[in-house]
PDB file of N, CA and C in Angstrom:
ATOM      1  N   MET A   1      -3.942   7.823  12.932  1.00 42.00           N
ATOM      2  CA  MET A   1      -3.461   6.488  12.602  1.00 42.00           C
ATOM      3  C   MET A   1      -2.237   6.201  13.437  1.00 42.00           C
ATOM      4  N   GLY A   2      -1.896   4.948  13.511  1.00 44.00           N
ATOM      5  CA  GLY A   2      -0.769   4.529  14.318  1.00 44.00           C
ATOM      6  C   GLY A   2       0.554   4.701  13.607  1.00 44.00           C
ATOM      7  N   ASN A   3       1.531   4.057  14.150  1.00 49.00           N
ATOM      8  CA  ASN A   3       2.886   4.125  13.643  1.00 49.00           C
ATOM      9  C   ASN A   3       2.989   3.365  12.328  1.00 49.00           C
ATOM     10  N   GLU A   4       3.610   3.999  11.318  1.00 55.00           N
ATOM     11  CA  GLU A   4       3.771   3.332  10.022  1.00 55.00           C
ATOM     12  C   GLU A   4       4.522   2.014  10.153  1.00 55.00           C
ATOM     13  N   ALA A   5       5.398   1.914  11.148  1.00 56.00           N
ATOM     14  CA  ALA A   5       6.178   0.692  11.333  1.00 56.00           C
ATOM     15  C   ALA A   5       5.272  -0.496  11.672  1.00 56.00           C
ATOM     16  N   ASP A   6       4.068  -0.206  12.178  1.00 72.00           N
ATOM     17  CA  ASP A   6       3.133  -1.265  12.541  1.00 72.00           C
ATOM     18  C   ASP A   6       2.339  -1.778  11.348  1.00 72.00           C
ATOM     19  N   ILE A   7       2.374  -1.055  10.240  1.00 75.00           N
ATOM     20  CA  ILE A   7       1.601  -1.423   9.065  1.00 75.00           C
ATOM     21  C   ILE A   7       2.337  -2.498   8.279  1.00 75.00           C
ATOM     22  N   LYS A   8       1.628  -3.560   7.959  1.00 80.00           N
ATOM     23  CA  LYS A   8       2.179  -4.591   7.083  1.00 80.00           C
ATOM     24  C   LYS A   8       1.681  -4.273   5.683  1.00 80.00           C
ATOM     25  N   PHE A   9       2.523  -3.610   4.913  1.00 82.00           N
ATOM     26  CA  PHE A   9       2.126  -3.206   3.574  1.00 82.00           C
ATOM     27  C   PHE A   9       1.840  -4.444   2.731  1.00 82.00           C
ATOM     28  N   PRO A  10       0.758  -4.397   1.945  1.00 84.00           N
ATOM     29  CA  PRO A  10       0.410  -5.547   1.100  1.00 84.00           C
ATOM     30  C   PRO A  10       1.418  -5.673  -0.046  1.00 84.00           C
ATOM     31  N   ILE A  11       2.265  -6.678   0.055  1.00 86.00           N
ATOM     32  CA  ILE A  11       3.278  -6.898  -0.981  1.00 86.00           C
ATOM     33  C   ILE A  11       3.283  -8.361  -1.393  1.00 86.00           C
ATOM     34  N   SER A  12       3.916  -8.628  -2.515  1.00 89.00           N
ATOM     35  CA  SER A  12       4.037  -9.990  -3.019  1.00 89.00           C
ATOM     36  C   SER A  12       5.497 -10.401  -2.979  1.00 89.00           C
ATOM     37  N   MET A  13       5.738 -11.632  -2.618  1.00 89.00           N
ATOM     38  CA  MET A  13       7.110 -12.143  -2.584  1.00 89.00           C
ATOM     39  C   MET A  13       7.677 -12.295  -3.997  1.00 89.00           C
ATOM     40  N   ASP A  14       6.818 -12.183  -5.003  1.00 93.00           N
ATOM     41  CA  ASP A  14       7.262 -12.286  -6.401  1.00 93.00           C
ATOM     42  C   ASP A  14       7.853 -10.978  -6.919  1.00 93.00           C
ATOM     43  N   TRP A  15       7.643  -9.885  -6.184  1.00 95.00           N
ATOM     44  CA  TRP A  15       8.110  -8.584  -6.645  1.00 95.00           C
ATOM     45  C   TRP A  15       9.595  -8.404  -6.363  1.00 95.00           C
ATOM     46  N   THR A  16      10.232  -7.590  -7.193  1.00 96.00           N
ATOM     47  CA  THR A  16      11.625  -7.223  -6.946  1.00 96.00           C
ATOM     48  C   THR A  16      11.665  -6.210  -5.803  1.00 96.00           C
ATOM     49  N   THR A  17      12.844  -5.970  -5.280  1.00 95.00           N
ATOM     50  CA  THR A  17      12.999  -4.972  -4.221  1.00 95.00           C
ATOM     51  C   THR A  17      12.508  -3.616  -4.701  1.00 95.00           C
ATOM     52  N   ASP A  18      12.845  -3.254  -5.929  1.00 96.00           N
ATOM     53  CA  ASP A  18      12.422  -1.970  -6.485  1.00 96.00           C
ATOM     54  C   ASP A  18      10.896  -1.883  -6.572  1.00 96.00           C
ATOM     55  N   GLU A  19      10.256  -2.968  -6.974  1.00 97.00           N
ATOM     56  CA  GLU A  19       8.794  -2.984  -7.060  1.00 97.00           C
ATOM     57  C   GLU A  19       8.163  -2.840  -5.674  1.00 97.00           C
ATOM     58  N   ILE A  20       8.734  -3.513  -4.691  1.00 95.00           N
ATOM     59  CA  ILE A  20       8.232  -3.400  -3.315  1.00 95.00           C
ATOM     60  C   ILE A  20       8.344  -1.952  -2.843  1.00 95.00           C
ATOM     61  N   VAL A  21       9.474  -1.324  -3.121  1.00 96.00           N
ATOM     62  CA  VAL A  21       9.681   0.076  -2.735  1.00 96.00           C
ATOM     63  C   VAL A  21       8.624   0.973  -3.381  1.00 96.00           C
ATOM     64  N   GLN A  22       8.330   0.740  -4.659  1.00 97.00           N
ATOM     65  CA  GLN A  22       7.327   1.553  -5.352  1.00 97.00           C
ATOM     66  C   GLN A  22       5.944   1.397  -4.718  1.00 97.00           C
ATOM     67  N   VAL A  23       5.578   0.181  -4.378  1.00 97.00           N
ATOM     68  CA  VAL A  23       4.276  -0.075  -3.758  1.00 97.00           C
ATOM     69  C   VAL A  23       4.212   0.569  -2.372  1.00 97.00           C
ATOM     70  N   VAL A  24       5.274   0.412  -1.594  1.00 96.00           N
ATOM     71  CA  VAL A  24       5.313   1.009  -0.254  1.00 96.00           C
ATOM     72  C   VAL A  24       5.226   2.530  -0.351  1.00 96.00           C
ATOM     73  N   HIS A  25       5.932   3.129  -1.305  1.00 97.00           N
ATOM     74  CA  HIS A  25       5.867   4.585  -1.485  1.00 97.00           C
ATOM     75  C   HIS A  25       4.445   5.033  -1.806  1.00 97.00           C
ATOM     76  N   PHE A  26       3.732   4.262  -2.604  1.00 98.00           N
ATOM     77  CA  PHE A  26       2.342   4.611  -2.905  1.00 98.00           C
ATOM     78  C   PHE A  26       1.496   4.594  -1.629  1.00 98.00           C
ATOM     79  N   PHE A  27       1.592   3.526  -0.849  1.00 97.00           N
ATOM     80  CA  PHE A  27       0.781   3.438   0.362  1.00 97.00           C
ATOM     81  C   PHE A  27       1.204   4.484   1.399  1.00 97.00           C
ATOM     82  N   GLU A  28       2.479   4.866   1.410  1.00 96.00           N
ATOM     83  CA  GLU A  28       2.915   5.966   2.279  1.00 96.00           C
ATOM     84  C   GLU A  28       2.254   7.268   1.849  1.00 96.00           C
ATOM     85  N   ALA A  29       2.112   7.478   0.533  1.00 98.00           N
ATOM     86  CA  ALA A  29       1.444   8.682   0.030  1.00 98.00           C
ATOM     87  C   ALA A  29      -0.033   8.683   0.435  1.00 98.00           C
ATOM     88  N   VAL A  30      -0.665   7.509   0.400  1.00 97.00           N
ATOM     89  CA  VAL A  30      -2.059   7.393   0.854  1.00 97.00           C
ATOM     90  C   VAL A  30      -2.132   7.771   2.333  1.00 97.00           C
ATOM     91  N   ASN A  31      -1.217   7.241   3.124  1.00 96.00           N
ATOM     92  CA  ASN A  31      -1.183   7.559   4.550  1.00 96.00           C
ATOM     93  C   ASN A  31      -0.984   9.061   4.759  1.00 96.00           C
ATOM     94  N   ASP A  32      -0.079   9.659   3.983  1.00 97.00           N
ATOM     95  CA  ASP A  32       0.153  11.099   4.093  1.00 97.00           C
ATOM     96  C   ASP A  32      -1.117  11.891   3.787  1.00 97.00           C
ATOM     97  N   ALA A  33      -1.904  11.421   2.822  1.00 98.00           N
ATOM     98  CA  ALA A  33      -3.148  12.104   2.467  1.00 98.00           C
ATOM     99  C   ALA A  33      -4.087  12.187   3.671  1.00 98.00           C
ATOM    100  N   TYR A  34      -4.042  11.191   4.528  1.00 97.00           N
ATOM    101  CA  TYR A  34      -4.879  11.186   5.726  1.00 97.00           C
ATOM    102  C   TYR A  34      -4.222  11.934   6.878  1.00 97.00           C
ATOM    103  N   GLU A  35      -2.913  11.831   6.989  1.00 96.00           N
ATOM    104  CA  GLU A  35      -2.209  12.386   8.144  1.00 96.00           C
ATOM    105  C   GLU A  35      -1.947  13.884   8.028  1.00 96.00           C
ATOM    106  N   LYS A  36      -1.395  14.318   6.882  1.00 97.00           N
ATOM    107  CA  LYS A  36      -0.937  15.708   6.781  1.00 97.00           C
ATOM    108  C   LYS A  36      -1.205  16.341   5.424  1.00 97.00           C
ATOM    109  N   GLY A  37      -1.616  15.537   4.471  1.00 97.00           N
ATOM    110  CA  GLY A  37      -1.798  16.027   3.109  1.00 97.00           C
ATOM    111  C   GLY A  37      -0.615  15.596   2.255  1.00 97.00           C
ATOM    112  N   VAL A  38      -0.893  15.391   0.966  1.00 98.00           N
ATOM    113  CA  VAL A  38       0.148  14.951   0.040  1.00 98.00           C
ATOM    114  C   VAL A  38      -0.024  15.710  -1.270  1.00 98.00           C
ATOM    115  N   ASP A  39       1.092  16.065  -1.882  1.00 98.00           N
ATOM    116  CA  ASP A  39       1.055  16.727  -3.169  1.00 98.00           C
ATOM    117  C   ASP A  39       0.323  15.836  -4.174  1.00 98.00           C
ATOM    118  N   ARG A  40      -0.653  16.406  -4.857  1.00 98.00           N
ATOM    119  CA  ARG A  40      -1.492  15.644  -5.790  1.00 98.00           C
ATOM    120  C   ARG A  40      -0.659  14.944  -6.862  1.00 98.00           C
ATOM    121  N   GLU A  41       0.279  15.669  -7.473  1.00 97.00           N
ATOM    122  CA  GLU A  41       1.098  15.070  -8.534  1.00 97.00           C
ATOM    123  C   GLU A  41       1.977  13.941  -8.003  1.00 97.00           C
ATOM    124  N   THR A  42       2.504  14.111  -6.799  1.00 97.00           N
ATOM    125  CA  THR A  42       3.307  13.048  -6.179  1.00 97.00           C
ATOM    126  C   THR A  42       2.454  11.800  -5.988  1.00 97.00           C
ATOM    127  N   LEU A  43       1.252  11.996  -5.467  1.00 98.00           N
ATOM    128  CA  LEU A  43       0.346  10.870  -5.252  1.00 98.00           C
ATOM    129  C   LEU A  43       0.041  10.152  -6.563  1.00 98.00           C
ATOM    130  N   LEU A  44      -0.316  10.913  -7.599  1.00 98.00           N
ATOM    131  CA  LEU A  44      -0.682  10.296  -8.875  1.00 98.00           C
ATOM    132  C   LEU A  44       0.520   9.621  -9.537  1.00 98.00           C
ATOM    133  N   THR A  45       1.700  10.186  -9.388  1.00 98.00           N
ATOM    134  CA  THR A  45       2.918   9.543  -9.912  1.00 98.00           C
ATOM    135  C   THR A  45       3.158   8.223  -9.200  1.00 98.00           C
ATOM    136  N   ARG A  46       3.004   8.230  -7.887  1.00 98.00           N
ATOM    137  CA  ARG A  46       3.213   6.987  -7.121  1.00 98.00           C
ATOM    138  C   ARG A  46       2.141   5.953  -7.452  1.00 98.00           C
ATOM    139  N   TYR A  47       0.927   6.415  -7.740  1.00 98.00           N
ATOM    140  CA  TYR A  47      -0.125   5.480  -8.146  1.00 98.00           C
ATOM    141  C   TYR A  47       0.224   4.848  -9.499  1.00 98.00           C
ATOM    142  N   ARG A  48       0.713   5.645 -10.440  1.00 98.00           N
ATOM    143  CA  ARG A  48       1.120   5.089 -11.741  1.00 98.00           C
ATOM    144  C   ARG A  48       2.237   4.060 -11.562  1.00 98.00           C
ATOM    145  N   GLN A  49       3.173   4.338 -10.670  1.00 98.00           N
ATOM    146  CA  GLN A  49       4.252   3.378 -10.405  1.00 98.00           C
ATOM    147  C   GLN A  49       3.674   2.104  -9.774  1.00 98.00           C
ATOM    148  N   PHE A  50       2.730   2.270  -8.869  1.00 98.00           N
ATOM    149  CA  PHE A  50       2.040   1.127  -8.262  1.00 98.00           C
ATOM    150  C   PHE A  50       1.366   0.285  -9.342  1.00 98.00           C
ATOM    151  N   LYS A  51       0.690   0.954 -10.306  1.00 98.00           N
ATOM    152  CA  LYS A  51      -0.009   0.233 -11.379  1.00 98.00           C
ATOM    153  C   LYS A  51       0.963  -0.488 -12.307  1.00 98.00           C
ATOM    154  N   ASN A  52       2.193  -0.004 -12.428  1.00 97.00           N
ATOM    155  CA  ASN A  52       3.208  -0.729 -13.205  1.00 97.00           C
ATOM    156  C   ASN A  52       3.542  -2.060 -12.533  1.00 97.00           C
ATOM    157  N   VAL A  53       3.486  -2.070 -11.213  1.00 97.00           N
ATOM    158  CA  VAL A  53       3.778  -3.291 -10.451  1.00 97.00           C
ATOM    159  C   VAL A  53       2.531  -4.171 -10.361  1.00 97.00           C
ATOM    160  N   VAL A  54       1.368  -3.541 -10.196  1.00 96.00           N
ATOM    161  CA  VAL A  54       0.099  -4.248  -9.997  1.00 96.00           C
ATOM    162  C   VAL A  54      -0.881  -3.822 -11.100  1.00 96.00           C
ATOM    163  N   PRO A  55      -0.709  -4.330 -12.319  1.00 96.00           N
ATOM    164  CA  PRO A  55      -1.591  -3.905 -13.409  1.00 96.00           C
ATOM    165  C   PRO A  55      -3.015  -4.466 -13.313  1.00 96.00           C
ATOM    166  N   SER A  56      -3.173  -5.591 -12.633  1.00 96.00           N
ATOM    167  CA  SER A  56      -4.482  -6.246 -12.527  1.00 96.00           C
ATOM    168  C   SER A  56      -5.407  -5.478 -11.580  1.00 96.00           C
ATOM    169  N   LYS A  57      -6.616  -5.164 -12.058  1.00 97.00           N
ATOM    170  CA  LYS A  57      -7.609  -4.465 -11.234  1.00 97.00           C
ATOM    171  C   LYS A  57      -8.005  -5.320 -10.026  1.00 97.00           C
ATOM    172  N   ALA A  58      -8.152  -6.617 -10.230  1.00 97.00           N
ATOM    173  CA  ALA A  58      -8.533  -7.509  -9.124  1.00 97.00           C
ATOM    174  C   ALA A  58      -7.450  -7.535  -8.051  1.00 97.00           C
ATOM    175  N   GLU A  59      -6.203  -7.606  -8.482  1.00 95.00           N
ATOM    176  CA  GLU A  59      -5.087  -7.618  -7.524  1.00 95.00           C
ATOM    177  C   GLU A  59      -4.990  -6.264  -6.807  1.00 95.00           C
ATOM    178  N   GLU A  60      -5.208  -5.187  -7.559  1.00 96.00           N
ATOM    179  CA  GLU A  60      -5.205  -3.849  -6.946  1.00 96.00           C
ATOM    180  C   GLU A  60      -6.268  -3.775  -5.854  1.00 96.00           C
ATOM    181  N   LYS A  61      -7.479  -4.239  -6.160  1.00 97.00           N
ATOM    182  CA  LYS A  61      -8.573  -4.198  -5.177  1.00 97.00           C
ATOM    183  C   LYS A  61      -8.207  -4.983  -3.920  1.00 97.00           C
ATOM    184  N   GLN A  62      -7.551  -6.128  -4.100  1.00 96.00           N
ATOM    185  CA  GLN A  62      -7.169  -6.938  -2.942  1.00 96.00           C
ATOM    186  C   GLN A  62      -6.125  -6.218  -2.081  1.00 96.00           C
ATOM    187  N   HIS A  63      -5.141  -5.609  -2.725  1.00 96.00           N
ATOM    188  CA  HIS A  63      -4.120  -4.863  -1.971  1.00 96.00           C
ATOM    189  C   HIS A  63      -4.742  -3.667  -1.253  1.00 96.00           C
ATOM    190  N   PHE A  64      -5.656  -2.960  -1.935  1.00 97.00           N
ATOM    191  CA  PHE A  64      -6.336  -1.820  -1.319  1.00 97.00           C
ATOM    192  C   PHE A  64      -7.148  -2.284  -0.114  1.00 97.00           C
ATOM    193  N   LYS A  65      -7.827  -3.432  -0.248  1.00 96.00           N
ATOM    194  CA  LYS A  65      -8.644  -3.975   0.841  1.00 96.00           C
ATOM    195  C   LYS A  65      -7.762  -4.359   2.033  1.00 96.00           C
ATOM    196  N   ASP A  66      -6.648  -5.032   1.755  1.00 95.00           N
ATOM    197  CA  ASP A  66      -5.729  -5.427   2.831  1.00 95.00           C
ATOM    198  C   ASP A  66      -5.215  -4.201   3.583  1.00 95.00           C
ATOM    199  N   TYR A  67      -4.867  -3.159   2.823  1.00 96.00           N
ATOM    200  CA  TYR A  67      -4.353  -1.932   3.429  1.00 96.00           C
ATOM    201  C   TYR A  67      -5.440  -1.250   4.266  1.00 96.00           C
ATOM    202  N   GLU A  68      -6.644  -1.166   3.709  1.00 96.00           N
ATOM    203  CA  GLU A  68      -7.738  -0.488   4.417  1.00 96.00           C
ATOM    204  C   GLU A  68      -8.126  -1.227   5.698  1.00 96.00           C
ATOM    205  N   GLU A  69      -8.090  -2.549   5.673  1.00 95.00           N
ATOM    206  CA  GLU A  69      -8.418  -3.329   6.869  1.00 95.00           C
ATOM    207  C   GLU A  69      -7.449  -3.029   7.998  1.00 95.00           C
ATOM    208  N   GLN A  70      -6.204  -2.779   7.663  1.00 93.00           N
ATOM    209  CA  GLN A  70      -5.193  -2.480   8.685  1.00 93.00           C
ATOM    210  C   GLN A  70      -5.238  -1.040   9.172  1.00 93.00           C
ATOM    211  N   THR A  71      -5.533  -0.121   8.246  1.00 95.00           N
ATOM    212  CA  THR A  71      -5.356   1.299   8.558  1.00 95.00           C
ATOM    213  C   THR A  71      -6.652   2.093   8.676  1.00 95.00           C
ATOM    214  N   GLY A  72      -7.730   1.580   8.076  1.00 96.00           N
ATOM    215  CA  GLY A  72      -8.958   2.352   8.005  1.00 96.00           C
ATOM    216  C   GLY A  72      -8.889   3.427   6.927  1.00 96.00           C
ATOM    217  N   GLN A  73      -7.831   3.410   6.119  1.00 97.00           N
ATOM    218  CA  GLN A  73      -7.630   4.400   5.062  1.00 97.00           C
ATOM    219  C   GLN A  73      -7.933   3.781   3.700  1.00 97.00           C
ATOM    220  N   SER A  74      -8.712   4.500   2.901  1.00 97.00           N
ATOM    221  CA  SER A  74      -9.113   3.996   1.597  1.00 97.00           C
ATOM    222  C   SER A  74      -8.218   4.549   0.494  1.00 97.00           C
ATOM    223  N   ALA A  75      -7.329   3.710  -0.035  1.00 98.00           N
ATOM    224  CA  ALA A  75      -6.472   4.114  -1.152  1.00 98.00           C
ATOM    225  C   ALA A  75      -7.340   4.461  -2.354  1.00 98.00           C
ATOM    226  N   TYR A  76      -8.409   3.717  -2.551  1.00 98.00           N
ATOM    227  CA  TYR A  76      -9.323   3.967  -3.673  1.00 98.00           C
ATOM    228  C   TYR A  76      -9.868   5.392  -3.610  1.00 98.00           C
ATOM    229  N   HIS A  77     -10.365   5.804  -2.445  1.00 98.00           N
ATOM    230  CA  HIS A  77     -10.957   7.131  -2.316  1.00 98.00           C
ATOM    231  C   HIS A  77      -9.912   8.240  -2.451  1.00 98.00           C
ATOM    232  N   VAL A  78      -8.695   7.993  -1.992  1.00 98.00           N
ATOM    233  CA  VAL A  78      -7.620   8.984  -2.135  1.00 98.00           C
ATOM    234  C   VAL A  78      -7.315   9.204  -3.618  1.00 98.00           C
ATOM    235  N   VAL A  79      -7.147   8.119  -4.365  1.00 98.00           N
ATOM    236  CA  VAL A  79      -6.832   8.226  -5.793  1.00 98.00           C
ATOM    237  C   VAL A  79      -8.002   8.868  -6.541  1.00 98.00           C
ATOM    238  N   LYS A  80      -9.214   8.446  -6.214  1.00 97.00           N
ATOM    239  CA  LYS A  80     -10.407   9.002  -6.867  1.00 97.00           C
ATOM    240  C   LYS A  80     -10.494  10.509  -6.614  1.00 97.00           C
ATOM    241  N   HIS A  81     -10.275  10.925  -5.382  1.00 97.00           N
ATOM    242  CA  HIS A  81     -10.313  12.345  -5.026  1.00 97.00           C
ATOM    243  C   HIS A  81      -9.247  13.123  -5.803  1.00 97.00           C
ATOM    244  N   ALA A  82      -8.058  12.567  -5.902  1.00 97.00           N
ATOM    245  CA  ALA A  82      -6.968  13.230  -6.631  1.00 97.00           C
ATOM    246  C   ALA A  82      -7.294  13.365  -8.115  1.00 97.00           C
ATOM    247  N   ARG A  83      -7.855  12.324  -8.693  1.00 97.00           N
ATOM    248  CA  ARG A  83      -8.192  12.347 -10.123  1.00 97.00           C
ATOM    249  C   ARG A  83      -9.314  13.327 -10.439  1.00 97.00           C
ATOM    250  N   GLU A  84     -10.286  13.438  -9.546  1.00 96.00           N
ATOM    251  CA  GLU A  84     -11.463  14.258  -9.808  1.00 96.00           C
ATOM    252  C   GLU A  84     -11.271  15.729  -9.456  1.00 96.00           C
ATOM    253  N   ASN A  85     -10.149  16.067  -8.819  1.00 95.00           N
ATOM    254  CA  ASN A  85      -9.942  17.432  -8.353  1.00 95.00           C
ATOM    255  C   ASN A  85      -8.601  17.979  -8.826  1.00 95.00           C
ATOM    256  N   ALA A  86      -8.488  18.177 -10.128  1.00 94.00           N
ATOM    257  CA  ALA A  86      -7.239  18.634 -10.723  1.00 94.00           C
ATOM    258  C   ALA A  86      -6.822  20.003 -10.211  1.00 94.00           C
ATOM    259  N   GLU A  87      -7.771  20.785  -9.719  1.00 95.00           N
ATOM    260  CA  GLU A  87      -7.441  22.134  -9.255  1.00 95.00           C
ATOM    261  C   GLU A  87      -6.801  22.141  -7.859  1.00 95.00           C
ATOM    262  N   ILE A  88      -6.861  21.033  -7.169  1.00 94.00           N
ATOM    263  CA  ILE A  88      -6.306  20.957  -5.812  1.00 94.00           C
ATOM    264  C   ILE A  88      -4.844  20.500  -5.886  1.00 94.00           C
ATOM    265  N   GLU A  89      -3.958  21.239  -5.226  1.00 96.00           N
ATOM    266  CA  GLU A  89      -2.540  20.878  -5.240  1.00 96.00           C
ATOM    267  C   GLU A  89      -2.189  19.837  -4.168  1.00 96.00           C
ATOM    268  N   VAL A  90      -2.862  19.948  -3.019  1.00 97.00           N
ATOM    269  CA  VAL A  90      -2.572  19.044  -1.906  1.00 97.00           C
ATOM    270  C   VAL A  90      -3.832  18.238  -1.583  1.00 97.00           C
ATOM    271  N   ILE A  91      -3.683  16.930  -1.584  1.00 95.00           N
ATOM    272  CA  ILE A  91      -4.789  16.034  -1.264  1.00 95.00           C
ATOM    273  C   ILE A  91      -4.763  15.774   0.234  1.00 95.00           C
ATOM    274  N   LYS A  92      -5.854  16.133   0.902  1.00 97.00           N
ATOM    275  CA  LYS A  92      -5.967  15.912   2.341  1.00 97.00           C
ATOM    276  C   LYS A  92      -7.318  15.291   2.605  1.00 97.00           C
ATOM    277  N   MET A  93      -7.301  14.074   3.124  1.00 96.00           N
ATOM    278  CA  MET A  93      -8.541  13.351   3.427  1.00 96.00           C
ATOM    279  C   MET A  93      -8.952  13.648   4.870  1.00 96.00           C
ATOM    280  N   LYS A  94     -10.263  13.546   5.102  1.00 85.00           N
ATOM    281  CA  LYS A  94     -10.783  13.787   6.452  1.00 85.00           C
ATOM    282  C   LYS A  94     -11.128  12.494   7.122  1.00 85.00           C
TER     283      LYS A  94
END
C-alpha cells in the first residue's frame, strides 16, 4: 500500500476532534493488519471505539467502502478475521 499520508480517511465534519482521532486510529490498525500485522486486542479495542463514533451499520458500511476504494483493504474482513480467531494474537492479512 502507499503512504498513509495519501489516504483520505472517511470522516464526518460533525465529529469532534477526539472522535476523528478514534476513527483514524481504527483505520490505521486496519492498515497495519495488511502491512505488518496488528495486535488482535488493539484492533478490536479500536473497532469498539470506532463503533462508539459510528453506531449505525449503514454508516459503518459506507465508511468501510470509502476506505476500501482508496486502499484496497477491507476493514470488514480484518474485523471478521479478528473476531473469528480468538487464538491468534496478531492479525495479519494477505
